[in-house]
XYZ file of C-alpha atoms in Angstrom:
324
model
C -0.022 0.025 0.022
C 1.405 3.407 -1.003
C 1.828 6.054 1.751
C 0.638 9.494 0.524
C 3.075 11.805 2.267
C 2.461 15.529 2.507
C 4.195 17.374 -0.389
C 6.791 19.070 1.744
C 7.830 15.829 3.384
C 8.089 14.101 0.042
C 10.240 16.923 -1.143
C 12.501 16.554 1.969
C 12.965 12.869 1.349
C 13.634 13.360 -2.363
C 16.267 15.953 -1.427
C 17.724 13.511 1.050
C 17.845 10.730 -1.533
C 19.623 13.073 -3.936
C 22.222 13.941 -1.274
C 22.741 10.301 -0.573
C 23.496 9.535 -4.223
C 25.981 12.444 -4.335
C 28.360 10.954 -1.810
C 29.009 9.706 1.722
C 26.878 11.224 4.448
C 27.333 9.828 7.875
C 26.095 10.882 11.373
C 26.658 10.532 15.051
C 23.411 10.469 17.089
C 23.984 10.441 20.867
C 21.141 10.624 23.441
C 21.671 13.476 25.885
C 21.075 11.308 28.970
C 24.507 11.953 30.453
C 28.133 12.448 29.509
C 29.650 10.460 26.664
C 31.634 7.388 27.878
C 34.623 5.944 26.205
C 32.545 3.602 24.084
C 30.421 6.503 22.773
C 33.568 8.494 22.106
C 35.168 5.622 20.222
C 32.069 5.238 18.043
C 32.066 8.948 17.351
C 35.722 8.790 16.313
C 35.115 5.809 14.024
C 32.110 7.331 12.424
C 33.969 10.595 11.942
C 36.986 8.866 10.509
C 34.931 6.833 7.933
C 33.201 9.997 6.764
C 36.369 11.987 6.370
C 38.292 9.088 4.727
C 35.366 8.806 2.304
C 35.485 12.533 1.502
C 31.961 12.929 2.836
C 29.924 14.805 5.392
C 29.490 13.985 9.131
C 26.385 15.216 10.844
C 25.552 15.484 14.509
C 22.079 14.751 15.709
C 20.952 14.722 19.336
C 18.280 11.990 19.867
C 16.511 13.903 22.572
C 12.862 12.921 21.999
C 12.581 11.032 25.247
C 12.554 14.179 27.336
C 12.190 12.590 30.819
C 15.563 10.892 30.320
C 17.444 13.927 29.148
C 19.850 15.621 31.515
C 20.199 19.458 31.668
C 23.481 20.508 29.974
C 24.105 17.178 28.316
C 23.830 18.435 24.799
C 26.304 21.233 25.438
C 28.692 18.825 27.193
C 28.518 16.298 24.319
C 29.353 19.035 21.733
C 32.131 20.382 23.916
C 33.708 16.904 24.245
C 33.556 16.264 20.448
C 35.151 19.652 19.671
C 37.880 19.087 22.336
C 38.809 15.949 20.601
C 38.846 17.588 17.117
C 35.732 15.842 15.857
C 34.054 18.712 13.995
C 30.642 18.113 12.364
C 29.222 19.622 9.210
C 26.298 22.094 9.405
C 24.401 22.905 12.543
C 23.782 20.232 15.096
C 20.256 18.828 14.939
C 17.818 18.018 17.771
C 15.051 15.494 17.226
C 12.897 17.376 19.721
C 12.707 20.236 17.133
C 11.599 17.907 14.383
C 8.480 16.462 16.154
C 6.123 18.069 13.574
C 7.991 16.211 10.778
C 7.704 12.833 12.557
C 4.107 13.419 13.526
C 3.151 14.179 9.898
C 4.830 10.896 8.696
C 2.983 9.039 11.456
C -0.351 10.506 10.405
C 0.341 9.493 6.817
C 1.002 5.931 7.807
C -2.174 5.842 9.790
C -4.231 7.236 6.883
C -2.670 4.514 4.667
C -4.045 1.788 7.093
C -0.510 0.660 8.117
C -0.974 1.329 11.878
C -3.131 -0.206 14.462
C -3.687 0.581 18.167
C -2.146 -1.799 20.724
C -3.226 -2.024 24.353
C -0.726 -4.608 25.536
C 0.983 -3.406 28.600
C 4.635 -3.777 29.322
C 3.780 -6.269 32.096
C 1.788 -8.358 29.606
C 4.672 -8.289 27.121
C 7.418 -8.891 29.669
C 7.306 -12.676 29.262
C 7.313 -12.587 25.516
C 10.551 -14.182 24.326
C 11.936 -14.094 20.804
C 12.651 -17.291 18.793
C 16.331 -18.422 18.898
C 16.802 -16.375 22.168
C 17.402 -13.050 20.441
C 15.115 -10.199 21.393
C 11.371 -9.846 22.227
C 9.045 -9.989 19.226
C 5.497 -8.750 19.490
C 3.107 -11.618 18.803
C 0.442 -9.536 17.203
C -2.295 -9.913 19.776
C -3.983 -6.656 18.822
C -3.602 -6.918 15.081
C -7.086 -8.129 14.482
C -8.967 -6.114 17.083
C -11.347 -3.463 15.928
C -9.278 -0.260 16.088
C -10.176 2.104 18.964
C -7.790 4.961 18.918
C -9.225 6.773 21.955
C -8.724 5.935 25.652
C -10.110 2.769 27.164
C -10.220 2.515 30.943
C -8.287 5.799 30.968
C -5.402 4.528 28.954
C -4.389 5.411 25.397
C -2.963 2.760 23.081
C 0.472 2.597 21.474
C 0.502 2.727 17.672
C 2.175 -0.160 15.920
C 3.284 -0.477 12.285
C 1.887 -3.557 10.609
C 4.892 -5.121 9.007
C 4.172 -7.502 6.131
C 5.724 -10.951 6.451
C 8.935 -11.508 4.608
C 12.658 -10.683 4.730
C 14.097 -7.301 5.775
C 17.578 -6.739 4.577
C 20.347 -4.145 4.499
C 24.008 -3.867 3.486
C 26.060 -4.601 6.531
C 29.852 -3.959 6.540
C 31.112 -5.046 9.985
C 28.323 -6.773 11.993
C 26.308 -9.945 11.406
C 24.670 -10.272 7.955
C 21.961 -7.718 7.491
C 18.873 -9.856 7.141
C 15.933 -10.641 9.353
C 12.468 -12.026 9.025
C 9.770 -9.417 9.737
C 7.370 -11.827 11.394
C 9.689 -14.011 13.454
C 12.608 -11.686 14.212
C 11.114 -8.219 14.354
C 7.354 -8.100 14.866
C 5.110 -5.088 14.500
C 7.058 -1.968 15.534
C 5.800 0.644 18.034
C 5.908 4.121 16.405
C 3.975 6.052 19.019
C 4.129 5.039 22.626
C 1.034 4.887 24.851
C 2.363 7.910 26.756
C 2.259 9.900 23.540
C 5.953 10.078 22.911
C 7.024 9.401 19.349
C 9.175 6.243 19.181
C 12.929 6.045 18.414
C 12.457 3.849 15.334
C 10.178 6.286 13.610
C 12.223 9.368 14.214
C 15.515 7.587 13.305
C 14.042 6.211 10.085
C 12.568 9.537 9.012
C 15.878 11.280 9.814
C 18.030 8.848 7.823
C 15.767 9.547 4.773
C 15.279 13.309 5.003
C 18.903 14.020 5.944
C 20.209 11.804 3.119
C 22.248 9.556 5.367
C 24.100 7.062 3.165
C 26.067 5.231 5.837
C 25.562 4.593 9.497
C 28.447 3.385 11.683
C 27.353 2.604 15.291
C 27.795 0.134 18.102
C 26.870 -3.552 17.739
C 24.238 -3.210 20.415
C 22.101 -1.398 17.926
C 22.215 -4.154 15.289
C 18.837 -5.622 16.491
C 17.186 -2.161 16.108
C 18.154 -1.932 12.448
C 15.560 -4.255 11.042
C 12.758 -2.300 12.719
C 14.120 1.027 11.214
C 14.586 -0.722 7.811
C 10.897 -1.803 8.079
C 9.725 1.815 8.640
C 11.698 2.958 5.646
C 10.285 0.117 3.524
C 6.795 1.096 4.565
C 7.477 4.580 3.272
C 8.792 3.153 0.047
C 12.518 3.914 0.375
C 15.752 1.922 0.776
C 17.867 2.150 3.917
C 21.369 3.398 4.305
C 24.361 1.093 4.481
C 25.266 0.063 7.998
C 28.350 -0.955 9.907
C 27.965 -2.203 13.519
C 31.297 -2.262 15.384
C 32.117 -4.223 18.562
C 31.402 -2.519 21.852
C 34.169 -1.451 24.135
C 33.990 -3.409 27.366
C 35.791 -2.974 30.675
C 38.312 -5.371 32.181
C 35.513 -7.681 33.455
C 33.856 -7.834 29.997
C 30.941 -5.536 30.898
C 29.966 -2.945 28.287
C 30.676 0.644 29.277
C 27.779 2.876 30.491
C 27.161 6.460 31.335
C 26.760 5.671 35.024
C 30.516 5.710 35.709
C 32.180 9.051 35.261
C 35.671 7.608 35.056
C 34.616 5.948 31.730
C 34.243 9.407 30.093
C 36.515 12.312 29.280
C 36.347 13.544 32.862
C 38.081 10.474 34.087
C 40.544 10.371 31.183
C 41.590 14.014 31.806
C 41.927 13.242 35.496
C 44.530 10.681 34.497
C 46.442 13.445 32.627
C 45.496 12.595 29.139
C 45.252 15.374 26.636
C 43.199 15.193 23.330
C 45.993 13.288 21.393
C 46.361 10.917 24.275
C 42.572 10.225 24.300
C 42.442 9.836 20.520
C 45.314 7.403 20.670
C 43.599 5.348 23.303
C 40.280 5.254 21.464
C 41.967 4.354 18.225
C 44.174 1.724 19.863
C 41.103 0.032 21.288
C 39.827 -0.531 17.774
C 43.185 -1.722 16.454
C 43.822 1.344 14.407
C 47.125 2.288 16.103
C 49.563 0.758 18.603
C 48.772 0.954 22.359
C 50.163 4.078 23.913
C 49.958 6.186 20.724
C 49.518 9.890 20.933
C 47.836 11.284 17.785
C 45.309 13.863 16.885
C 42.140 13.089 15.028
C 43.434 15.037 11.997
C 46.807 13.143 12.068
C 44.970 9.791 12.327
C 42.943 10.660 9.287
C 46.034 11.495 7.363
C 47.748 8.190 8.324
C 44.902 5.955 7.285
C 43.261 5.180 3.966
C 39.653 4.173 3.697
C 40.596 0.677 2.647
C 42.987 0.230 5.536
C 40.465 1.631 7.993
C 37.726 -0.745 6.869
C 40.116 -3.684 6.902
C 41.161 -2.988 10.492
C 37.547 -2.654 11.617
C 36.596 -5.964 9.938
C 39.559 -7.597 11.725
C 38.391 -6.080 15.080
C 34.842 -7.357 14.433
C 36.086 -10.843 13.590
C 38.267 -10.889 16.723
C 35.255 -9.897 18.859
C 33.300 -12.940 17.590
C 36.020 -15.402 18.645
């Protein structure tokens, strides 16, 4: 079923598609829920490097739609950290919270096309739903066939789910597991508007990739499961996804993934240990196998020392090592 998008949104997407065809356009999209930790900083560096080595653009987008989780001053701190490291972005930094009208218009178009349905399953009800093969929870479609009631029932509004047609969802994957999933058994119908009224991450991300003309997404391996849902949203709108590269996460000595809860995992702790920007860049790059341990190098110097082919070869080697 064709989705009739408003003319201005159709124009935005067409402009984005043209930009995508013109060359590499990457992005870094942190959530302003706290300071960037070392894993976030490494992902930012790798994403920036791939964009610069490809002769392309690197955009900064703050994924700040989930306002209760945002921390005051986090956006400014993220931008200051990136600039201190020499990771300059192209154009103005974007905030998803200022693009709600765009996402809402796309959501309304999907609803008019009959691709959405209201879901009243609570989190508690879904808590015991397990995915096949032990991967991630897949919605079993309990509300698919219910008569749609979009208003409140017993004082509670529904979430809005995208009805994904059965079949494969695929994307070009450069570093992570092969980019293919089955919509019915691996993904399930995707929530695009939460029951509390907040627009969902998958909707906003998919719309942004299309309208901003993102050609390539390099991000952490923890987001590989989210890719199929975003690809499904783009397919529903009639457009192809970007290319993706999911890189291994940086873990601590105990094998635990880094989080924002520990200050010593971010720049504050690294500076406290006496590291300057070249020291931090060297540590981030060494953790991905790009330079030798103990190297001191600026982001610009690292870019001059690498070629795109060498960079991608080293990342594939790091991804392969992480699997063993």
